[in-house]
Phi, psi and omega in degrees: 000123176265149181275118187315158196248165126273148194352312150311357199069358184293198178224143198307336121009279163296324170299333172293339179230022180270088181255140178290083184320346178259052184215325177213149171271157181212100205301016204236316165095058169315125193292009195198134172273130186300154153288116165280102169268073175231150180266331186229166176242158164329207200169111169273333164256172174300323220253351171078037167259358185267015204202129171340293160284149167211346157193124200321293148025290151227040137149161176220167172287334201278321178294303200294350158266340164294281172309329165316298211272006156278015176269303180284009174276294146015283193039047165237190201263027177204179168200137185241160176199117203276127184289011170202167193287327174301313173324297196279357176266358183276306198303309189300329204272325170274346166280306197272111183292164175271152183098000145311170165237119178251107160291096158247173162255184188262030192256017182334158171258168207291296187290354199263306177281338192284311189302320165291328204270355210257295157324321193291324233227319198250315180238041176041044184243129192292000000 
């Protein structure tokens, strides 16, 4: 069975372990993009107007290639990515309206079912 190419022409394969060195700049030119363990970054102003980043949280270089390239894996034009599983049912929960549906499974961590079933029950999303 052959494997479908992409736009680029690769085969998906590669797009998965192909990462686009030009999603962070990196003054050293690392042949892989580092993991940034730092929690805050510098600051050229006082007022925090001076730097892409300002605390690992709400974005980094190591997310901002991570998000890239599941965007062009993808193939859409943005991709966001949350440090945690709570994050990401916070994020799903401000998207989905009622009469809406969120497909989960039932192998739930606890508070994650207490919280759907808790949504289910109070704002009419199934």
């Amino acid at each position: 069975m052959s494997e479908s190419r992409s736009s680029s022409g690769y085969h998906l394969a590669t797009e998965l372990v192909h990462i686009d060195s030009d999603a962070v700049k990196d003054n050293y030119n690392a042949a892989s993009v580092p993991i940034y363990q730092t929690a805050t970054f510098k600051q050229s102003q006082a007022d925090g107007s001076g730097g892409e980043y300002d605390y690992s949280r709400s974005g980094n270089p190591t997310r901002t290639a991570v998000e890239s390239h599941m965007a062009k894996i993808m193939k859409a034009d943005r991709a966001f990515v949350v440090t945690t599983g709570m994050t990401a049912l916070d994020v799903i929960l401000r998207l989905v309206k009622t009469g809406q549906e969120i497909i989960a499974g039932d192998d739930l961590y606890g508070g994650t079912n207490r919280l759907l079933t808790y949504v289910s029950q109070y704002s009419g999303v199934k």
